[in-house]
Amino acid sequence: EDKVVQSPLSLVVHEGDTVTLNCSYEVTNFRSLLWYKQEKKAPTFLFMLTSSGIEKKSGRLSSILDKKELFSILNITATQTGDSAVYLCAKISGTYKYIFGTGTRLKVLA
Amino acid sequence: GAVVSQHPSRVICKSGTSVKIECRSLDFQATTMFWYRQFPKKSLMLMATSNEGSKATYEQGVEKDKFLINHASLTLSTLTVTSAHPEDSSFYICSARGRDGGNQPQHFGDGTRLSIL
């Protein structure tokens, strides 16, 4: 079964902390890996990673892919309460279907 | 950026009712649309892939007669939950991609929260 596994499942931090979210996947039919942020409604796109070792950054968020070890991390520095959300990792498979992980529920306390 | 509109955002109805959910791509031609279901505190589970002008491809365990999908145009796909029961209550989200968007991010609608009483 093609799986994407995220850890931790949930995390509570204080404003200003740095967090690292993990995503591991199976190598079968891998095309790309994506990170999404989901608040109350639909997921919003954060990053798409296709090549290993190239960090992508957007403000306080950054992400990198390790295709040898089959994982990706999403880092958020200087967290704010607005970062509270579920962060989803998804693998694009050979047939271009998305396989989502269970998500990491992040809560940032003021 | 690309926008996907999903309607309605919330439905509450009685058991046995059929419910139709629409997913529209507003500024691009969506050759493929995807329908997902999300249970509380769980991830998105792909239900079916809908290609314009052809029959939808359903994932294992998803009843095609229960969840009818129509993708009659390049900007509209519909999901009809037929004879809905309380166990069908869930958050349904659609996404869409364009003609050359195979390895590009999908654009998601805002979801429909379906509650069957």
GROMACS .gro file of C-alpha atoms in nm:
model
  227
    1GLU     CA    1   0.000   0.000   0.000
    2ASP     CA    2   0.134   0.342  -0.095
    3LYS     CA    3   0.168   0.544   0.222
    4VAL     CA    4   0.265   0.888   0.341
    5VAL     CA    5   0.340   0.914   0.712
    6GLN     CA    6   0.361   1.238   0.900
    7SER     CA    7   0.496   1.307   1.245
    8PRO     CA    8   0.426   1.427   1.499
    9LEU     CA    9   0.049   1.391   1.479
   10SER     CA   10   0.007   1.701   1.689
   11LEU     CA   11   0.225   1.968   1.840
   12VAL     CA   12   0.171   2.257   2.080
   13VAL     CA   13   0.431   2.533   2.093
   14HIS     CA   14   0.458   2.893   2.207
   15GLU     CA   15   0.489   3.193   1.983
   16GLY     CA   16   0.846   3.243   1.871
   17ASP     CA   17   0.936   2.874   1.881
   18THR     CA   18   1.073   2.693   1.576
   19VAL     CA   19   0.900   2.373   1.466
   20THR     CA   20   0.999   2.093   1.231
   21LEU     CA   21   0.734   1.874   1.077
   22ASN     CA   22   0.824   1.543   0.919
   23CYS     CA   23   0.689   1.352   0.623
   24SER     CA   24   0.808   1.014   0.499
   25TYR     CA   25   0.685   0.835   0.191
   26GLU     CA   26   0.724   0.518  -0.011
   27VAL     CA   27   0.942   0.535  -0.317
   28THR     CA   28   0.694   0.361  -0.549
   29ASN     CA   29   0.600   0.581  -0.845
   30PHE     CA   30   0.720   0.901  -0.681
   31ARG     CA   31   0.695   1.222  -0.880
   32SER     CA   32   0.685   1.507  -0.632
   33LEU     CA   33   0.598   1.591  -0.275
   34LEU     CA   34   0.381   1.879  -0.165
   35TRP     CA   35   0.305   2.058   0.158
   36TYR     CA   36  -0.031   2.219   0.227
   37LYS     CA   37  -0.170   2.420   0.517
   38GLN     CA   38  -0.530   2.352   0.614
   39GLU     CA   39  -0.719   2.577   0.848
   40LYS     CA   40  -1.095   2.554   0.857
   41LYS     CA   41  -1.158   2.493   0.491
   42ALA     CA   42  -0.960   2.365   0.197
   43PRO     CA   43  -0.585   2.314   0.193
   44THR     CA   44  -0.372   2.600   0.068
   45PHE     CA   45  -0.055   2.520  -0.122
   46LEU     CA   46   0.280   2.584   0.043
   47PHE     CA   47   0.559   2.401  -0.141
   48MET     CA   48   0.620   2.151  -0.414
   49LEU     CA   49   0.944   1.953  -0.397
   50THR     CA   50   1.076   1.743  -0.680
   51SER     CA   51   1.454   1.753  -0.647
   52SER     CA   52   1.653   1.633  -0.350
   53GLY     CA   53   1.850   1.873  -0.134
   54ILE     CA   54   1.711   2.199  -0.270
   55GLU     CA   55   1.552   2.408   0.002
   56LYS     CA   56   1.241   2.605  -0.079
   57LYS     CA   57   1.161   2.910   0.131
   58SER     CA   58   0.866   3.136   0.176
   59GLY     CA   59   0.902   3.384   0.459
   60ARG     CA   60   0.934   3.193   0.784
   61LEU     CA   61   0.855   2.861   0.619
   62SER     CA   62   1.103   2.637   0.445
   63SER     CA   63   1.105   2.282   0.320
   64ILE     CA   64   1.348   2.031   0.180
   65LEU     CA   65   1.329   1.684   0.027
   66ASP     CA   66   1.564   1.391   0.077
   67LYS     CA   67   1.497   1.138  -0.197
   68LYS     CA   68   1.757   0.897  -0.068
   69GLU     CA   69   1.602   0.869   0.276
   70LEU     CA   70   1.247   0.923   0.141
   71PHE     CA   71   1.142   1.208   0.362
   72SER     CA   72   1.075   1.578   0.370
   73ILE     CA   73   1.068   1.834   0.647
   74LEU     CA   74   0.876   2.156   0.683
   75ASN     CA   75   1.031   2.415   0.912
   76ILE     CA   76   0.852   2.711   1.059
   77THR     CA   77   1.065   2.965   1.244
   78ALA     CA   78   0.943   3.232   1.485
   79THR     CA   79   0.599   3.076   1.496
   80GLN     CA   80   0.290   3.293   1.530
   81THR     CA   81  -0.064   3.209   1.640
   82GLY     CA   82  -0.169   3.239   1.276
   83ASP     CA   83   0.047   2.937   1.197
   84SER     CA   84  -0.195   2.718   1.392
   85ALA     CA   85  -0.336   2.473   1.139
   86VAL     CA   86  -0.311   2.120   1.011
   87TYR     CA   87  -0.012   2.075   0.784
   88LEU     CA   88  -0.059   1.811   0.518
   89CYS     CA   89   0.204   1.638   0.315
   90ALA     CA   90   0.108   1.472  -0.014
   91LYS     CA   91   0.294   1.260  -0.261
   92ILE     CA   92   0.217   1.282  -0.631
   93SER     CA   93   0.219   0.925  -0.758
   94GLY     CA   94   0.290   0.785  -1.101
   95THR     CA   95  -0.068   0.837  -1.213
   96TYR     CA   96  -0.062   1.196  -1.081
   97LYS     CA   97  -0.290   1.106  -0.791
   98TYR     CA   98  -0.227   1.270  -0.457
   99ILE     CA   99  -0.166   1.048  -0.158
  100PHE     CA  100  -0.204   1.249   0.159
  101GLY     CA  101  -0.052   1.188   0.499
  102THR     CA  102  -0.258   1.210   0.814
  103GLY     CA  103  -0.139   1.562   0.882
  104THR     CA  104   0.028   1.734   1.175
  105ARG     CA  105  -0.199   1.949   1.387
  106LEU     CA  106   0.001   2.250   1.505
  107LYS     CA  107  -0.121   2.482   1.778
  108VAL     CA  108   0.076   2.795   1.855
  109LEU     CA  109  -0.002   2.955   2.188
  110ALA     CA  110   0.029   3.329   2.243
  111GLY     CA  111  -0.386   3.247  -0.929
  112ALA     CA  112  -0.612   2.960  -1.019
  113VAL     CA  113  -0.942   2.951  -0.836
  114VAL     CA  114  -1.174   2.661  -0.771
  115SER     CA  115  -1.521   2.731  -0.640
  116GLN     CA  116  -1.720   2.468  -0.454
  117HIS     CA  117  -2.088   2.498  -0.371
  118PRO     CA  118  -2.266   2.465  -0.136
  119SER     CA  119  -2.031   2.513   0.158
  120ARG     CA  120  -2.269   2.352   0.403
  121VAL     CA  121  -2.563   2.115   0.368
  122ILE     CA  122  -2.785   1.973   0.640
  123CYS     CA  123  -3.055   1.735   0.524
  124LYS     CA  124  -3.263   1.438   0.618
  125SER     CA  125  -3.164   1.078   0.565
  126GLY     CA  126  -3.266   0.949   0.223
  127THR     CA  127  -3.213   1.282   0.045
  128SER     CA  128  -2.980   1.310  -0.253
  129VAL     CA  129  -2.732   1.596  -0.238
  130LYS     CA  130  -2.546   1.753  -0.528
  131ILE     CA  131  -2.214   1.934  -0.480
  132GLU     CA  132  -2.066   2.149  -0.756
  133CYS     CA  133  -1.702   2.216  -0.826
  134ARG     CA  134  -1.610   2.488  -1.075
  135SER     CA  135  -1.276   2.607  -1.208
  136LEU     CA  136  -1.315   2.982  -1.248
  137ASP     CA  137  -1.014   3.089  -1.451
  138PHE     CA  138  -0.875   2.779  -1.616
  139GLN     CA  139  -0.994   2.469  -1.797
  140ALA     CA  140  -0.993   2.177  -1.561
  141THR     CA  141  -0.940   1.862  -1.762
  142THR     CA  142  -0.923   1.661  -1.442
  143MET     CA  143  -1.104   1.709  -1.115
  144PHE     CA  144  -1.062   1.510  -0.797
  145TRP     CA  145  -1.311   1.444  -0.520
  146TYR     CA  146  -1.189   1.386  -0.167
  147ARG     CA  147  -1.356   1.303   0.158
  148GLN     CA  148  -1.222   1.407   0.496
  149PHE     CA  149  -1.338   1.276   0.831
  150PRO     CA  150  -1.280   1.483   1.146
  151LYS     CA  151  -0.911   1.500   1.237
  152LYS     CA  152  -0.824   1.271   0.948
  153SER     CA  153  -0.651   1.328   0.619
  154LEU     CA  154  -0.800   1.367   0.274
  155MET     CA  155  -0.899   1.042   0.112
  156LEU     CA  156  -0.931   1.039  -0.266
  157MET     CA  157  -1.272   0.913  -0.370
  158ALA     CA  158  -1.260   0.948  -0.746
  159THR     CA  159  -1.085   1.111  -1.039
  160SER     CA  160  -1.305   1.282  -1.291
  161ASN     CA  161  -1.190   1.350  -1.647
  162GLU     CA  162  -1.391   1.580  -1.869
  163GLY     CA  163  -1.609   1.390  -2.109
  164SER     CA  164  -1.541   1.044  -1.970
  165LYS     CA  165  -1.648   0.825  -1.681
  166ALA     CA  166  -1.497   0.888  -1.342
  167THR     CA  167  -1.241   0.648  -1.196
  168TYR     CA  168  -1.333   0.547  -0.843
  169GLU     CA  169  -1.093   0.442  -0.571
  170GLN     CA  170  -1.124   0.103  -0.412
  171GLY     CA  171  -1.408   0.087  -0.164
  172VAL     CA  172  -1.598   0.387  -0.303
  173GLU     CA  173  -1.942   0.296  -0.434
  174LYS     CA  174  -1.995   0.449  -0.777
  175ASP     CA  175  -2.372   0.417  -0.752
  176LYS     CA  176  -2.368   0.599  -0.421
  177PHE     CA  177  -2.139   0.881  -0.527
  178LEU     CA  178  -2.232   0.986  -0.879
  179ILE     CA  179  -1.979   1.206  -1.055
  180ASN     CA  180  -2.041   1.405  -1.369
  181HIS     CA  181  -1.775   1.614  -1.544
  182ALA     CA  182  -1.966   1.742  -1.843
  183SER     CA  183  -1.760   2.051  -1.915
  184LEU     CA  184  -1.406   2.177  -1.869
  185THR     CA  185  -1.514   2.401  -1.583
  186LEU     CA  186  -1.767   2.196  -1.391
  187SER     CA  187  -1.776   1.864  -1.209
  188THR     CA  188  -2.057   1.753  -0.979
  189LEU     CA  189  -2.071   1.493  -0.704
  190THR     CA  190  -2.415   1.362  -0.610
  191VAL     CA  191  -2.447   1.169  -0.286
  192THR     CA  192  -2.752   0.955  -0.353
  193SER     CA  193  -2.994   0.853  -0.078
  194ALA     CA  194  -2.760   0.995   0.184
  195HIS     CA  195  -2.741   0.841   0.530
  196PRO     CA  196  -2.581   0.967   0.852
  197GLU     CA  197  -2.261   0.771   0.779
  198ASP     CA  198  -2.219   0.984   0.465
  199SER     CA  199  -2.178   1.292   0.682
  200SER     CA  200  -1.833   1.428   0.613
  201PHE     CA  201  -1.632   1.711   0.461
  202TYR     CA  202  -1.611   1.675   0.082
  203ILE     CA  203  -1.344   1.868  -0.108
  204CYS     CA  204  -1.283   1.893  -0.480
  205SER     CA  205  -0.966   1.989  -0.657
  206ALA     CA  206  -0.882   2.059  -1.016
  207ARG     CA  207  -0.589   2.070  -1.249
  208GLY     CA  208  -0.549   2.200  -1.601
  209ARG     CA  209  -0.447   2.039  -1.926
  210ASP     CA  210  -0.072   2.037  -1.862
  211GLY     CA  211  -0.093   2.021  -1.487
  212GLY     CA  212  -0.005   1.659  -1.420
  213ASN     CA  213   0.290   1.735  -1.198
  214GLN     CA  214   0.161   2.071  -1.079
  215PRO     CA  215  -0.018   2.156  -0.755
  216GLN     CA  216  -0.387   2.088  -0.756
  217HIS     CA  217  -0.615   2.379  -0.671
  218PHE     CA  218  -0.868   2.302  -0.402
  219GLY     CA  219  -1.220   2.426  -0.349
  220ASP     CA  220  -1.329   2.539  -0.004
  221GLY     CA  221  -1.510   2.214   0.068
  222THR     CA  222  -1.867   2.116   0.149
  223ARG     CA  223  -1.961   2.008   0.498
  224LEU     CA  224  -2.242   1.755   0.466
  225SER     CA  225  -2.451   1.663   0.769
  226ILE     CA  226  -2.719   1.397   0.733
  227LEU     CA  227  -2.972   1.381   1.013
   0.00000   0.00000   0.00000
